[in-house]
């Protein structure tokens, strides 16, 4: 094989490797999306069986994160990618960490669902769980879609949704605390809802992080800790 053909072969193989880590990351994202949806349903229905399934899936998500991270490390060591290729590997490596942490939060929600199945449903908070849950699931889906299309503008638009999630979470938190003060007998069960709401808020944060990785990947800009247009 002459040098030109060898270089073309290496380049083609490298492009295939890059596409593979991106595809693997999105597959992991799809599994995490399913895990979050199942965790929310388990909480709403006090379905301990579904909650146990969510907890079992977590080990698979951990394995995927380690496998993809190892592939990214190997790619950097062997190929020494530059510019946009290096940004892609870096963005994937960071995104899978956020996805793994979203999986952790889904597992926490599932554990709250099991507690509620054992203690009895909480008197308040399910409407808020459903609303915030739908918001963060959309954020997660949109962030992964933006990554798959390398769409920085869509990523920035999705990041802005996190402000509403934060406001809704704070509002729900105030309502739940007020209710527990009025009826101390509800504290134990209501706390399970509060912890679930906290996990949902964190899922929104991690979805926002994935969007930040997309902007870095596409535009080479690190926009962490920076205000977006419209932020106060």
Short mmCIF file of C-alpha atoms in Angstrom, two decimals:
data_model
loop_
_atom_site.label_atom_id
_atom_site.label_comp_id
_atom_site.label_asym_id
_atom_site.label_seq_id
_atom_site.Cartn_x
_atom_site.Cartn_y
_atom_site.Cartn_z
CA UNK A 1 0.00 0.00 0.00
CA UNK A 2 1.56 3.32 -1.07
CA UNK A 3 1.72 6.31 1.30
CA UNK A 4 -1.28 8.12 -0.26
CA UNK A 5 -3.52 5.08 0.06
CA UNK A 6 -2.23 4.43 3.57
CA UNK A 7 -3.03 7.99 4.62
CA UNK A 8 -6.50 7.72 3.10
CA UNK A 9 -7.08 4.42 4.92
CA UNK A 10 -5.96 5.89 8.25
CA UNK A 11 -8.13 8.96 7.71
CA UNK A 12 -11.17 6.85 6.84
CA UNK A 13 -10.63 4.61 9.88
CA UNK A 14 -10.29 7.65 12.13
CA UNK A 15 -13.54 9.13 10.81
CA UNK A 16 -15.25 5.81 11.47
CA UNK A 17 -13.86 5.79 15.01
CA UNK A 18 -15.20 9.32 15.59
CA UNK A 19 -18.62 8.35 14.28
CA UNK A 20 -18.61 5.27 16.49
CA UNK A 21 -18.05 7.18 19.75
CA UNK A 22 -20.74 9.68 18.78
CA UNK A 23 -23.20 6.86 17.99
CA UNK A 24 -22.34 5.05 21.23
CA UNK A 25 -22.90 8.24 23.23
CA UNK A 26 -26.31 8.77 21.63
CA UNK A 27 -27.24 5.13 22.32
CA UNK A 28 -26.30 5.68 25.95
CA UNK A 29 -28.42 8.83 25.88
CA UNK A 30 -31.40 6.89 24.60
CA UNK A 31 -31.08 4.37 27.43
CA UNK A 32 -30.81 7.19 29.98
CA UNK A 33 -33.92 8.86 28.52
CA UNK A 34 -35.84 5.62 28.98
CA UNK A 35 -34.52 5.28 32.52
CA UNK A 36 -35.67 8.78 33.47
CA UNK A 37 -39.14 8.21 31.99
CA UNK A 38 -39.51 4.89 33.80
CA UNK A 39 -38.35 6.43 37.10
CA UNK A 40 -40.97 9.18 36.87
CA UNK A 41 -43.72 6.68 36.05
CA UNK A 42 -42.60 4.45 38.92
CA UNK A 43 -42.86 7.41 41.29
CA UNK A 44 -46.27 8.54 40.06
CA UNK A 45 -47.69 5.00 40.24
CA UNK A 46 -45.75 3.89 43.35
CA UNK A 47 -44.64 0.98 41.15
CA UNK A 48 -41.79 -0.73 42.98
CA UNK A 49 -41.37 -3.31 40.21
CA UNK A 50 -40.69 -0.65 37.59
CA UNK A 51 -38.46 1.18 40.07
CA UNK A 52 -36.35 -1.94 40.55
CA UNK A 53 -35.95 -2.17 36.78
CA UNK A 54 -34.63 1.40 36.70
CA UNK A 55 -32.09 0.57 39.40
CA UNK A 56 -30.93 -2.52 37.50
CA UNK A 57 -30.39 -0.53 34.29
CA UNK A 58 -27.99 1.80 36.11
CA UNK A 59 -25.20 -0.78 36.01
CA UNK A 60 -25.50 -0.97 32.23
CA UNK A 61 -25.24 2.81 31.96
CA UNK A 62 -22.11 2.76 34.14
CA UNK A 63 -20.57 0.14 31.87
CA UNK A 64 -21.36 2.18 28.76
CA UNK A 65 -19.75 5.27 30.27
CA UNK A 66 -16.54 3.37 31.07
CA UNK A 67 -16.40 1.73 27.63
CA UNK A 68 -16.92 4.98 25.73
CA UNK A 69 -14.51 6.88 27.96
CA UNK A 70 -11.83 4.25 27.38
CA UNK A 71 -12.38 4.50 23.61
CA UNK A 72 -12.05 8.29 23.78
CA UNK A 73 -8.81 8.03 25.74
CA UNK A 74 -7.42 5.50 23.27
CA UNK A 75 -8.37 7.70 20.31
CA UNK A 76 -6.56 10.68 21.77
CA UNK A 77 -3.46 8.62 22.56
CA UNK A 78 -3.25 6.88 19.18
CA UNK A 79 -4.56 9.48 16.77
CA UNK A 80 -3.61 12.73 18.52
CA UNK A 81 -6.59 14.51 16.95
CA UNK A 82 -6.48 18.25 16.42
CA UNK A 83 -9.00 21.10 16.20
CA UNK A 84 -12.61 20.00 15.61
CA UNK A 85 -11.80 16.27 15.88
CA UNK A 86 -10.31 16.77 19.33
CA UNK A 87 -13.33 18.85 20.35
CA UNK A 88 -15.64 16.02 19.32
CA UNK A 89 -13.76 13.45 21.40
CA UNK A 90 -13.66 15.86 24.35
CA UNK A 91 -17.36 16.73 24.03
CA UNK A 92 -18.35 13.06 23.94
CA UNK A 93 -16.15 12.32 26.96
CA UNK A 94 -17.82 15.13 28.93
CA UNK A 95 -21.35 14.32 27.74
CA UNK A 96 -21.19 10.70 28.87
CA UNK A 97 -20.30 11.88 32.37
CA UNK A 98 -23.42 14.02 32.44
CA UNK A 99 -25.48 11.12 31.11
CA UNK A 100 -24.11 8.83 33.81
CA UNK A 101 -25.04 11.38 36.45
CA UNK A 102 -28.54 11.70 35.00
CA UNK A 103 -28.76 7.93 35.38
CA UNK A 104 -27.75 8.32 39.02
CA UNK A 105 -30.55 10.85 39.56
CA UNK A 106 -33.06 8.52 37.88
CA UNK A 107 -31.94 5.79 40.26
CA UNK A 108 -32.54 8.12 43.22
CA UNK A 109 -36.07 8.83 41.95
CA UNK A 110 -36.67 5.10 41.63
CA UNK A 111 -35.59 4.59 45.25
CA UNK A 112 -38.06 7.29 46.32
CA UNK A 113 -40.74 5.40 44.38
CA UNK A 114 -39.95 2.26 46.37
CA UNK A 115 -40.18 4.17 49.65
CA UNK A 116 -43.57 5.56 48.62
CA UNK A 117 -44.79 2.10 47.66
CA UNK A 118 -43.87 0.93 51.16
CA UNK A 119 -45.04 3.98 53.14
CA UNK A 120 -48.06 4.99 51.07
CA UNK A 121 -48.37 7.73 48.47
CA UNK A 122 -47.57 11.30 49.42
CA UNK A 123 -50.52 13.70 49.76
CA UNK A 124 -48.99 16.37 47.51
CA UNK A 125 -46.40 16.95 44.81
CA UNK A 126 -47.30 14.56 42.00
CA UNK A 127 -48.55 17.32 39.69
CA UNK A 128 -45.21 19.10 40.13
CA UNK A 129 -43.29 15.88 39.51
CA UNK A 130 -45.21 15.31 36.29
CA UNK A 131 -44.74 18.88 35.09
CA UNK A 132 -41.05 19.24 35.91
CA UNK A 133 -40.45 15.68 34.76
CA UNK A 134 -41.91 16.45 31.33
CA UNK A 135 -39.77 19.60 31.10
CA UNK A 136 -36.47 17.91 31.91
CA UNK A 137 -37.23 14.93 29.69
CA UNK A 138 -37.77 17.35 26.81
CA UNK A 139 -34.54 19.16 27.69
CA UNK A 140 -32.65 15.87 27.66
CA UNK A 141 -34.16 14.81 24.35
CA UNK A 142 -33.47 18.19 22.77
CA UNK A 143 -29.90 18.30 24.05
CA UNK A 144 -29.14 14.89 22.54
CA UNK A 145 -30.84 15.91 19.30
CA UNK A 146 -28.70 19.05 19.16
CA UNK A 147 -25.59 16.94 19.71
CA UNK A 148 -26.55 14.49 16.98
CA UNK A 149 -27.03 17.35 14.48
CA UNK A 150 -24.13 19.51 15.76
CA UNK A 151 -26.70 22.30 16.18
CA UNK A 152 -25.32 24.99 18.48
CA UNK A 153 -28.33 27.28 18.11
CA UNK A 154 -30.73 24.53 19.17
CA UNK A 155 -28.42 23.75 22.10
CA UNK A 156 -28.49 27.37 23.27
CA UNK A 157 -32.29 27.47 22.98
CA UNK A 158 -32.54 24.31 25.09
CA UNK A 159 -30.18 25.74 27.72
CA UNK A 160 -32.59 28.61 28.28
CA UNK A 161 -35.32 26.13 29.25
CA UNK A 162 -33.35 25.36 32.41
CA UNK A 163 -34.31 28.75 33.86
CA UNK A 164 -37.98 27.75 33.86
CA UNK A 165 -37.18 24.39 35.40
CA UNK A 166 -35.28 26.14 38.21
CA UNK A 167 -38.19 28.52 38.84
CA UNK A 168 -40.74 25.70 38.83
CA UNK A 169 -38.58 23.68 41.22
CA UNK A 170 -38.26 26.57 43.68
CA UNK A 171 -42.02 27.14 43.53
CA UNK A 172 -42.74 23.46 44.16
CA UNK A 173 -40.24 23.43 47.00
CA UNK A 174 -41.98 26.34 48.74
CA UNK A 175 -45.41 24.73 48.35
CA UNK A 176 -44.24 21.37 49.70
CA UNK A 177 -42.50 22.93 52.71
CA UNK A 178 -45.60 25.01 53.50
CA UNK A 179 -47.78 21.91 53.31
CA UNK A 180 -45.48 19.91 55.60
CA UNK A 181 -45.55 22.71 58.15
CA UNK A 182 -49.36 22.62 58.07
CA UNK A 183 -49.52 18.84 58.35
CA UNK A 184 -46.43 17.37 60.08
CA UNK A 185 -47.85 13.85 59.64
CA UNK A 186 -47.10 14.16 55.92
CA UNK A 187 -43.41 14.97 56.34
CA UNK A 188 -41.94 11.51 55.80
CA UNK A 189 -43.83 10.81 52.57
CA UNK A 190 -43.55 14.37 51.33
CA UNK A 191 -39.77 14.27 51.74
CA UNK A 192 -39.64 11.46 49.18
CA UNK A 193 -41.35 13.77 46.70
CA UNK A 194 -38.98 16.62 47.58
CA UNK A 195 -35.91 14.47 46.95
CA UNK A 196 -37.41 13.33 43.63
CA UNK A 197 -38.04 16.93 42.60
CA UNK A 198 -34.44 17.78 43.50
CA UNK A 199 -33.22 14.96 41.27
CA UNK A 200 -35.36 16.21 38.40
CA UNK A 201 -33.90 19.70 38.80
CA UNK A 202 -30.40 18.22 38.63
CA UNK A 203 -31.30 16.27 35.49
CA UNK A 204 -32.17 19.62 33.90
CA UNK A 205 -28.75 20.93 34.96
CA UNK A 206 -26.98 18.00 33.33
CA UNK A 207 -29.02 18.38 30.13
CA UNK A 208 -27.91 22.01 30.09
CA UNK A 209 -24.31 20.85 30.47
CA UNK A 210 -24.68 18.63 27.40
CA UNK A 211 -25.86 21.68 25.46
CA UNK A 212 -22.77 23.55 26.59
CA UNK A 213 -20.65 20.71 25.22
CA UNK A 214 -22.44 21.05 21.88
CA UNK A 215 -21.64 24.77 21.68
CA UNK A 216 -18.00 24.04 22.51
CA UNK A 217 -17.90 21.30 19.88
CA UNK A 218 -19.44 23.38 17.10
CA UNK A 219 -18.15 26.86 17.86
CA UNK A 220 -15.08 26.22 19.99
CA UNK A 221 -16.56 28.48 22.72
CA UNK A 222 -16.65 27.62 26.39
CA UNK A 223 -19.88 29.22 27.60
CA UNK A 224 -19.96 27.73 31.07
CA UNK A 225 -20.72 30.31 33.78
CA UNK A 226 -21.62 32.89 31.14
CA UNK A 227 -24.99 34.60 30.91
CA UNK A 228 -27.10 33.88 27.83
CA UNK A 229 -29.13 36.47 25.98
CA UNK A 230 -32.20 37.20 28.08
CA UNK A 231 -30.61 36.18 31.37
CA UNK A 232 -30.96 38.66 34.18
#
